[in-house]
Tab-separated table of C-alpha atoms and ligand atoms in Angstrom:
chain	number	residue	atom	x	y	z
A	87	UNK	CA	-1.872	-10.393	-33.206
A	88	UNK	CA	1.536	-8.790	-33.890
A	89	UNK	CA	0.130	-5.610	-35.420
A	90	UNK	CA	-2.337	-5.533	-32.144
A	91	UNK	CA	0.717	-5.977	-29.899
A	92	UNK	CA	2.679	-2.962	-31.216
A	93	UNK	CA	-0.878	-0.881	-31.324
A	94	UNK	CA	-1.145	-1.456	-27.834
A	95	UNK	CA	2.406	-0.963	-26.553
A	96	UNK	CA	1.911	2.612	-28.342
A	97	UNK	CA	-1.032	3.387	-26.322
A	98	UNK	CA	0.419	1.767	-23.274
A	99	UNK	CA	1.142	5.480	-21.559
A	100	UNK	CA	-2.192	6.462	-22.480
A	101	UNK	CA	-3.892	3.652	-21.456
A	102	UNK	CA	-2.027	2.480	-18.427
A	103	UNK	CA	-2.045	-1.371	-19.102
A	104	UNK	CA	-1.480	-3.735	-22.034
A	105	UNK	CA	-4.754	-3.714	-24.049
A	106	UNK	CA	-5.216	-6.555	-26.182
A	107	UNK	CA	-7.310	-10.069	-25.511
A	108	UNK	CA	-5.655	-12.635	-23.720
A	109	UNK	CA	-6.976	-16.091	-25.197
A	110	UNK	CA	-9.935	-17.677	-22.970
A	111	UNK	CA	-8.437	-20.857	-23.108
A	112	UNK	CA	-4.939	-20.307	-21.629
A	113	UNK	CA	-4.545	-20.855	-17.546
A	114	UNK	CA	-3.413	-18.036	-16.769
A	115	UNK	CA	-2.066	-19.389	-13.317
A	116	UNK	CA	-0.387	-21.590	-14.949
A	117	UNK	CA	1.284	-18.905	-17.011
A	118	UNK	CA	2.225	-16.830	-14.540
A	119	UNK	CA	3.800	-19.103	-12.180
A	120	UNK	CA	5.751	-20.161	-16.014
A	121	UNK	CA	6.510	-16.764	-16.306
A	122	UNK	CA	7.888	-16.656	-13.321
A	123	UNK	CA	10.457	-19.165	-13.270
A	124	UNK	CA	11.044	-18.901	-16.848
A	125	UNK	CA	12.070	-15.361	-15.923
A	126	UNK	CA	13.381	-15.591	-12.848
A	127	UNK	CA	10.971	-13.098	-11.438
A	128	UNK	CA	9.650	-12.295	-7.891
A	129	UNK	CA	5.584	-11.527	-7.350
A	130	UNK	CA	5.117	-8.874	-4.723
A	131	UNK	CA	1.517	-8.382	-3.860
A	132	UNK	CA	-0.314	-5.889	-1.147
A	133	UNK	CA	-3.004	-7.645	1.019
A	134	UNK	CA	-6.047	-5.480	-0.355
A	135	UNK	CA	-5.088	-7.128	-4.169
A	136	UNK	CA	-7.198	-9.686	-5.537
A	137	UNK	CA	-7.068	-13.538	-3.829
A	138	UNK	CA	-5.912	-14.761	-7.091
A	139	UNK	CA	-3.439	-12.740	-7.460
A	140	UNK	CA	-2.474	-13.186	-3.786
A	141	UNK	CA	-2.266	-16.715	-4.504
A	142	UNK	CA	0.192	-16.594	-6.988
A	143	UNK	CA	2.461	-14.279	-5.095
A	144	UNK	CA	5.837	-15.032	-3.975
A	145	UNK	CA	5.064	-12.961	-1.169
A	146	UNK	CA	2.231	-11.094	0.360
A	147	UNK	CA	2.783	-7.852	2.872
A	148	UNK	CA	2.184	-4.625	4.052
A	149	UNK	CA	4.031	-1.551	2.306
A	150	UNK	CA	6.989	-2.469	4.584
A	151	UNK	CA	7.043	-5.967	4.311
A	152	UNK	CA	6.730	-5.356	0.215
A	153	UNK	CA	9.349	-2.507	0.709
A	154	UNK	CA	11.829	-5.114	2.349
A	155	UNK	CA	11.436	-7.975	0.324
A	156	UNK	CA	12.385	-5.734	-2.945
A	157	UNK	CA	15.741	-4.164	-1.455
A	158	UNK	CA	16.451	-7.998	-0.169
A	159	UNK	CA	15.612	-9.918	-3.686
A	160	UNK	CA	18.221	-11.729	-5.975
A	161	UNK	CA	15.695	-11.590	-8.866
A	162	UNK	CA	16.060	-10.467	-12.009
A	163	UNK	CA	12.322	-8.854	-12.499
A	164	UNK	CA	10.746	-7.487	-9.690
A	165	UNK	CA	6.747	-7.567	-10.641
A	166	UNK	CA	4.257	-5.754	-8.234
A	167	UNK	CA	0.926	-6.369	-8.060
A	168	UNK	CA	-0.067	-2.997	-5.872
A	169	UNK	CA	-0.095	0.461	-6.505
A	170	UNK	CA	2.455	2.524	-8.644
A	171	UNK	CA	3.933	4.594	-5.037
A	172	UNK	CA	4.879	1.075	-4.075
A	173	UNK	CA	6.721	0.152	-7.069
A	174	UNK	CA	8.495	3.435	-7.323
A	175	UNK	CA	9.910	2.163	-4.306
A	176	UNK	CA	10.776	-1.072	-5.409
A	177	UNK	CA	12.541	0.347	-8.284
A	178	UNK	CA	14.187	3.064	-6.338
A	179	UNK	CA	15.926	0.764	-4.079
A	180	UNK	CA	16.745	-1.343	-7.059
A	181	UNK	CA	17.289	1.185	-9.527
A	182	UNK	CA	19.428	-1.614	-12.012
A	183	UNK	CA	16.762	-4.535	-11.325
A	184	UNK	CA	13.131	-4.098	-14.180
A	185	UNK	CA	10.059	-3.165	-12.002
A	186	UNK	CA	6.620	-3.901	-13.552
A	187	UNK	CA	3.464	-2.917	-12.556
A	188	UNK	CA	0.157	-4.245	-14.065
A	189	UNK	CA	-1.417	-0.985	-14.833
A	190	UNK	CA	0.446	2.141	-14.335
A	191	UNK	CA	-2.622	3.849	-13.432
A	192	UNK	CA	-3.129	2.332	-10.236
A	193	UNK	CA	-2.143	5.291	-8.038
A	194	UNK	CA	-3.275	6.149	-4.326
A	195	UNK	CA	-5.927	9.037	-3.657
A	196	UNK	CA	-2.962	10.027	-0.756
A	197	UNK	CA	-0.633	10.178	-3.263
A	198	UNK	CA	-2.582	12.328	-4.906
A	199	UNK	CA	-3.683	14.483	-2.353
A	200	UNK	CA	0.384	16.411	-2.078
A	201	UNK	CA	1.269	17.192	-5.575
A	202	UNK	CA	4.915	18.274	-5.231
A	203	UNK	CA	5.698	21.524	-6.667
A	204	UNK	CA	2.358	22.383	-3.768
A	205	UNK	CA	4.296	20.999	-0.767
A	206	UNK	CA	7.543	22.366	-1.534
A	207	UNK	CA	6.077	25.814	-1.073
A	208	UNK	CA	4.557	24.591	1.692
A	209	UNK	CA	8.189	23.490	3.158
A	210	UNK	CA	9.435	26.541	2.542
A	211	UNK	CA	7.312	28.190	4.977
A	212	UNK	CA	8.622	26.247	7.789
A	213	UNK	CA	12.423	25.649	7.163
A	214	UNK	CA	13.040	24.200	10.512
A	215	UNK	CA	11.119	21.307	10.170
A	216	UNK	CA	11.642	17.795	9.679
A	217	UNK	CA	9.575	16.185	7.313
A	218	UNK	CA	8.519	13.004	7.248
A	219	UNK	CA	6.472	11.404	4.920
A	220	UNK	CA	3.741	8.317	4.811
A	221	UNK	CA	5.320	6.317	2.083
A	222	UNK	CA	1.791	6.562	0.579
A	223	UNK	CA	3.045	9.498	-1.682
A	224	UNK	CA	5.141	9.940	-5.003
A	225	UNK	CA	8.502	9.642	-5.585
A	226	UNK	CA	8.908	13.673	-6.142
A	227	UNK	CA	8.049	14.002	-2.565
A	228	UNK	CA	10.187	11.587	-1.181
A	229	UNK	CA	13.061	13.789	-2.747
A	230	UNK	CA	11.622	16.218	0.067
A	231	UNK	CA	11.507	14.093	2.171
A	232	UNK	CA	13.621	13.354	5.573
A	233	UNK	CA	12.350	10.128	7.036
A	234	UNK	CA	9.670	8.370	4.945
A	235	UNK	CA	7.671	6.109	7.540
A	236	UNK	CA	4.605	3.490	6.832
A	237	UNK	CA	1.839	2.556	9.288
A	238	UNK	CA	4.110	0.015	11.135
A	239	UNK	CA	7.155	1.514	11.851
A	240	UNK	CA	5.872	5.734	12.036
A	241	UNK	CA	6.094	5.829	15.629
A	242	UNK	CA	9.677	4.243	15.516
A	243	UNK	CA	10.331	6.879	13.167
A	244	UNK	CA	8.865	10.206	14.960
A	245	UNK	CA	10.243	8.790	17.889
A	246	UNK	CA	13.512	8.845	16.273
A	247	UNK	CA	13.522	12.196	16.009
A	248	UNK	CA	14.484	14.686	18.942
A	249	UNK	CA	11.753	16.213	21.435
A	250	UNK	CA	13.452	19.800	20.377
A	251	UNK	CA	12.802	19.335	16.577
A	252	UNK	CA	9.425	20.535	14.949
A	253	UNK	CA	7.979	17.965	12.551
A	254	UNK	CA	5.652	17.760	9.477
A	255	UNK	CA	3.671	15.085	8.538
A	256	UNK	CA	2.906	14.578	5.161
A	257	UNK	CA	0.204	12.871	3.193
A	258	UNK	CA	-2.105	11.772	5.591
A	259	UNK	CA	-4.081	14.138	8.360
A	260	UNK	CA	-5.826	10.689	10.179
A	261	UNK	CA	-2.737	8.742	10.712
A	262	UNK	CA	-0.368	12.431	11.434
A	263	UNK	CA	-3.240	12.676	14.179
A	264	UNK	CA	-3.204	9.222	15.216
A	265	UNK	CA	0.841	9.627	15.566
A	266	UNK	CA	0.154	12.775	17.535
A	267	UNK	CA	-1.841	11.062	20.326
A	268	UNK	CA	0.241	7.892	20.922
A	269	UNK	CA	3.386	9.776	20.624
A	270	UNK	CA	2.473	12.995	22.307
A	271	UNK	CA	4.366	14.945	19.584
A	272	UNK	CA	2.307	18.374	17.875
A	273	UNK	CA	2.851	17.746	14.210
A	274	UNK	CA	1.701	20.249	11.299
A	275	UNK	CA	-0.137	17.831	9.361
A	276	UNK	CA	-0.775	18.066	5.109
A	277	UNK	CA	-4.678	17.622	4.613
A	278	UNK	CA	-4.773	14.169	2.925
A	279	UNK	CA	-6.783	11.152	3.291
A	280	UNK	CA	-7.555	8.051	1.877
A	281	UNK	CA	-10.856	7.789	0.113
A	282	UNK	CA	-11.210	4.048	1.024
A	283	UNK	CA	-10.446	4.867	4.764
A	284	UNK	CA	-12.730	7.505	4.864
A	285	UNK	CA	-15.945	5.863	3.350
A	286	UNK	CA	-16.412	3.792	7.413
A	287	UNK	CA	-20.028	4.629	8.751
A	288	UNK	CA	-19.584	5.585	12.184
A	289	UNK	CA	-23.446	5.046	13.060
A	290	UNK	CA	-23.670	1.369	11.042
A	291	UNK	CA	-20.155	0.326	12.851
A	292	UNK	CA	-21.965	0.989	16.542
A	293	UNK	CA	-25.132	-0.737	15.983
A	294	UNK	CA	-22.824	-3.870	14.028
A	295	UNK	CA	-20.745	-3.798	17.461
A	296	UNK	CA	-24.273	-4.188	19.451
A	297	UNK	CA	-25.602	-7.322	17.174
A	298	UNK	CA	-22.061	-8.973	17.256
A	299	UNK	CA	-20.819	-7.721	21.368
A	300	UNK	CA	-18.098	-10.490	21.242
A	301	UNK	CA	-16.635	-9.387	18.129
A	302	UNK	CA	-13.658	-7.034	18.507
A	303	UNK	CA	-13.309	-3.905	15.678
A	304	UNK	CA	-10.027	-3.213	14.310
A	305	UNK	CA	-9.337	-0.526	12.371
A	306	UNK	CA	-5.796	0.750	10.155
A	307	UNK	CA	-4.685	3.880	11.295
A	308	UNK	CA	-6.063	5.793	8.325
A	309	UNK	CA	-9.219	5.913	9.395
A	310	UNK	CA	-10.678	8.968	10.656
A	311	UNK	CA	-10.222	9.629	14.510
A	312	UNK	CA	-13.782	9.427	15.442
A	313	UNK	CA	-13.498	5.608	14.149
A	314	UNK	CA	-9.923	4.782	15.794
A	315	UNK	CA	-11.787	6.107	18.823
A	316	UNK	CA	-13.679	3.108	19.526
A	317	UNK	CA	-11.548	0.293	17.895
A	318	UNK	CA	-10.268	-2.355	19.909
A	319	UNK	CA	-7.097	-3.039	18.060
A	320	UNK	CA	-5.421	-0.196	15.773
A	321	UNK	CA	-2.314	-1.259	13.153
A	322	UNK	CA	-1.256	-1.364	10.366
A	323	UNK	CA	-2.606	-4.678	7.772
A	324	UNK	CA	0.008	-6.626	8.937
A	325	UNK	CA	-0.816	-5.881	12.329
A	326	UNK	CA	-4.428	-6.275	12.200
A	327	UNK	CA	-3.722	-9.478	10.732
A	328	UNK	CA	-1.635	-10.900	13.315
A	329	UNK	CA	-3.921	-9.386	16.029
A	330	UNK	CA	-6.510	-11.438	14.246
A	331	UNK	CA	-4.204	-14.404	14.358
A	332	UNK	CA	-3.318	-13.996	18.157
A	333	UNK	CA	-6.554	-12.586	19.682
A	334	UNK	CA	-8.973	-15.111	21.820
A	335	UNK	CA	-11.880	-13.538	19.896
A	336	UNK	CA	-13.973	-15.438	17.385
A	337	UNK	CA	-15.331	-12.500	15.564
A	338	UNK	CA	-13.802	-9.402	14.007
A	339	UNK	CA	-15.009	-6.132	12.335
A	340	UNK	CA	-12.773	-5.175	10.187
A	341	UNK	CA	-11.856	-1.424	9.174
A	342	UNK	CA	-9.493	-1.366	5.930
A	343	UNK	CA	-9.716	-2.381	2.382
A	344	UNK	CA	-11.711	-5.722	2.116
A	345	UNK	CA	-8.738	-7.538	0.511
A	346	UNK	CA	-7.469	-8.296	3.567
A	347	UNK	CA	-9.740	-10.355	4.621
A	348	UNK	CA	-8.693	-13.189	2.179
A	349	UNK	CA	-5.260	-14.022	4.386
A	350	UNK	CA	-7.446	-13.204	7.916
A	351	UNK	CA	-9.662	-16.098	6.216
A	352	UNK	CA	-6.697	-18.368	5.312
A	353	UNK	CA	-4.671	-18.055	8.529
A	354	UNK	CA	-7.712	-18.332	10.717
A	355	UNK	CA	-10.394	-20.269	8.795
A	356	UNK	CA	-12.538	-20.913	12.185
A	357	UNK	CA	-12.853	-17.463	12.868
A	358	UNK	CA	-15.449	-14.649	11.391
A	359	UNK	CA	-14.806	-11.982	9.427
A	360	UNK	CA	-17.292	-8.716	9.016
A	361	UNK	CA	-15.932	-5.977	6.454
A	362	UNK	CA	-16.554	-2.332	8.415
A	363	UNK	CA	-19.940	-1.087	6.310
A	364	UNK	CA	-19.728	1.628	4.265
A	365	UNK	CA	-21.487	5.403	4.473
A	366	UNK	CA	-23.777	4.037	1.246
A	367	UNK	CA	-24.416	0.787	-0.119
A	368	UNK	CA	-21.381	0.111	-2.668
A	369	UNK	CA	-18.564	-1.797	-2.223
A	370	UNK	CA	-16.643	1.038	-1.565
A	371	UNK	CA	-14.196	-0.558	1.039
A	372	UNK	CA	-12.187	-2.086	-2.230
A	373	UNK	CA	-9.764	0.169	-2.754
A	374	UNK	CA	-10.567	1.662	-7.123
A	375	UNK	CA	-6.781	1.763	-7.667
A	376	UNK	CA	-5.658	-1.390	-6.330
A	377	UNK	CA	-8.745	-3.543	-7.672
A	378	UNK	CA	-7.096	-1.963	-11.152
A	379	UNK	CA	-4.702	-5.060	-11.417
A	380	UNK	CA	-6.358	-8.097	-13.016
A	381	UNK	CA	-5.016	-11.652	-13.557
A	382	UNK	CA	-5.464	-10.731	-17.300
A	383	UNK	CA	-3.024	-7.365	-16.659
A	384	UNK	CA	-0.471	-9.204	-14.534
A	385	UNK	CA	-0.115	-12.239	-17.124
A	386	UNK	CA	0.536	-9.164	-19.993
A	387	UNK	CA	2.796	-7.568	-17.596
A	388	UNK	CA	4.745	-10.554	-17.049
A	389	UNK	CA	4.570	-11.921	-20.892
A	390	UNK	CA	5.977	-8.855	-22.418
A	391	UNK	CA	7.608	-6.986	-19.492
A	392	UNK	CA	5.236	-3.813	-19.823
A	393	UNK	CA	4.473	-1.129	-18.314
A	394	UNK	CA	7.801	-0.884	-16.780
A	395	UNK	CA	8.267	1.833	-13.852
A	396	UNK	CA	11.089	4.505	-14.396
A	397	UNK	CA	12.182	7.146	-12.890
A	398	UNK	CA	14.895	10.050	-13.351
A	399	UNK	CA	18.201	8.875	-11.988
A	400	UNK	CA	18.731	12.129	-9.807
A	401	UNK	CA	15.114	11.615	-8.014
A	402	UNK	CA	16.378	8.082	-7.134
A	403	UNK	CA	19.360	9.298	-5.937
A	404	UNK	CA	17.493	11.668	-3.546
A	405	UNK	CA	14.570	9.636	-2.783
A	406	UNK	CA	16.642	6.555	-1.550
A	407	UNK	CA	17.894	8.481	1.491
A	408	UNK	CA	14.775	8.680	3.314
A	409	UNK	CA	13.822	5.343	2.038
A	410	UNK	CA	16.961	4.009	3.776
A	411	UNK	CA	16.829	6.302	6.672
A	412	UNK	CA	13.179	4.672	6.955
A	413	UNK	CA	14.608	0.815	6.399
A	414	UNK	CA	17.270	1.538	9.280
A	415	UNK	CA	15.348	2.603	11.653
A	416	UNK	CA	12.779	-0.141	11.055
A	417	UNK	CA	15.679	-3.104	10.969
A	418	UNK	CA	16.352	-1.392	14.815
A	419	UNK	CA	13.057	-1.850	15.818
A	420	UNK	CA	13.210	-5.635	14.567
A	421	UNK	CA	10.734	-5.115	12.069
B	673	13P	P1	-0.065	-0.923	5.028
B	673	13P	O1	-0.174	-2.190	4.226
B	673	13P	O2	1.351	-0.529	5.164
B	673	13P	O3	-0.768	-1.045	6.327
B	673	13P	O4	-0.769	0.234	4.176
B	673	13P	C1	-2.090	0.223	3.848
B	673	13P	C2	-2.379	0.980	2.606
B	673	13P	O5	-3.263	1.760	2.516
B	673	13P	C3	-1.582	0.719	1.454
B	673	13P	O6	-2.027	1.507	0.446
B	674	SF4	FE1	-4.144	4.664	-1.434
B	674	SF4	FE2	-6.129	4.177	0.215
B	674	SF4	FE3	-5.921	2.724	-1.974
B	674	SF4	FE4	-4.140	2.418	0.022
B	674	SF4	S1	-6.305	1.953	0.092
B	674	SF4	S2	-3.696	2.612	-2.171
B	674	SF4	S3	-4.011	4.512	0.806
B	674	SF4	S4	-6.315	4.950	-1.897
């Protein structure tokens, strides 16, 4: 088992995770809320992770929420079950604390989509702008960064900015445009998207709203505009999830990643739930990267404190700022 341990740890990098068999007998709830005290760790998990995992967490939120309760935490681990952009930020505001991740190679197709060394060139062409980015991106770009925002507190954060000053939005074109229209600002927005976002059937979504009139459709702010169009209620998961909480209605069609849907469930067990359908017929509303965390993964992570996140000390350094710029202006807004 020893010899299997070290094998994997070598591959870890290639691999992403932990590879080796967990026993079939062991809880592994049980272990991990162990693991937890025995360690003195915190479990941060996104609302489109597994329920299990959920579950287990010391705390479920949006990328804020998540964001907040890492800078704010006296523990000595910091373990996030998410995606990797979101525990680069945990470890960036906590550069002395250990950050795990489950699997490393959980990343974010928005992410993705603005490969630094592409977008600085980009910058360069437009040296009067301020940039602000979705904190859906890596941590090289947040070192180009001005004012990184997420989909609750953006229009706090564009509206921070003055009316004289030209601004460019950066990952994501469907929320940049949604930030346009309900802030009246023109942005120059980087063509991203999120695949999961993306994958709503505009046609199936209409003739869903006819069968079900009652129900209301919410929708996150990265879907395209076509969809925010005719939602009822647009925010961000902790929004839609509080809407759900709040609203008179009975019935709800839900735009975002399916995960969600657990807590709308839990907080409001009378109500009805419909995932948004798809273009095709997969499950493609479950977002690849986050689904890449298992309760296998996460009791690894935990057990032998691997993969860990780091990063170069002098991206930290220049990430933090609009990290913090970002926090500020949120803790003004009361959020
Ligand atoms: P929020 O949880 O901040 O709404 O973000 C959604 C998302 O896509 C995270 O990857
Ligand atoms: Fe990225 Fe979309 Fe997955 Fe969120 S749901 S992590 S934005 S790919």
């Amino acid at each position: 088992m020893q010899d299997l341990l070290e094998l994997a740890k070598k591959k870890l990098d290639a691999k992403g995770y932990l590879d080796v068999d967990v026993d079939p007998t062991i809880e592994l709830e049980e272990e991990i809320t162990r693991l937890k005290k025995e360690k003195n760790m915190i479990l941060l998990a996104h609302y489109y992770q597994e329920s299990e995992i959920q579950d287990l967490a010391d705390y479920v939120g949006d990328s804020l929420q998540l964001a907040q309760k890492a800078a704010e935490t006296d523990a000595d681990i910091i373990v996030f079950a998410g995606v990797h952009f979101m525990a680069e930020t945990a470890k960036i505001l906590n550069p002395q604390k250990k950050v795990l991740l489950p699997d490393l190679k959980a990343g974010c197709s928005l992410a993705e989509s603005c490969p630094a060394p592409i977008f600085k060139k980009f910058k360069e062409k437009h040296p009067d702008h301020v940039v602000v980015s979705y904190i859906n991106c890596t941590a090289a770009l947040k070192t180009m960064t001005d004012i990184v925002c997420t989909s609750s507190n953006a229009k706090y954060v564009i509206d921070s900015i003055p009316e004289d000053t030209p601004i460019i939005f950066a990952p994501d074109k469907n929320l940049g445009a949604y930030l346009q229209k309900e802030t009246g600002r023109e942005m120059i927005l980087w063509n991203g998207s999120c695949m999961v976002h993306e994958i709503f059937s505009h046609e199936k979504i209409v003739k869903l709203k006819l069968r079900h009139p009652d129900a209301k459709f919410i929708a996150h702010p990265e879907c395209e505009p076509h969809l925010l169009e005719i939602a009822d209620y647009i925010g961000s998961t902790s929004g839609l999830l509080r809407y759900t909480q709040e609203s008179d209605a009975t019935e709800f069609i839900v735009a975002t990643e399916a995960g969600i849907l657990h807590q709308m469930q839990k907080k409001s067990p009378d109500k009805t739930f419909i995932p948004a359908p798809p273009n095709n017929m997969c499950a493609c509303n479950d977002c690849p990267h986050m689904k890449l965390n298992t309760l296998e993964k996460l009791y690894l992570c935990m057990e032998h404190e691997l993969p860990e996140i780091h990063i170069d000390e002098a991206i930290i350094e220049r990430a933090k700022l609009p990290i913090d710029r970002m926090m500020e202006i949120s803790k003004k807004a009361g959020l």
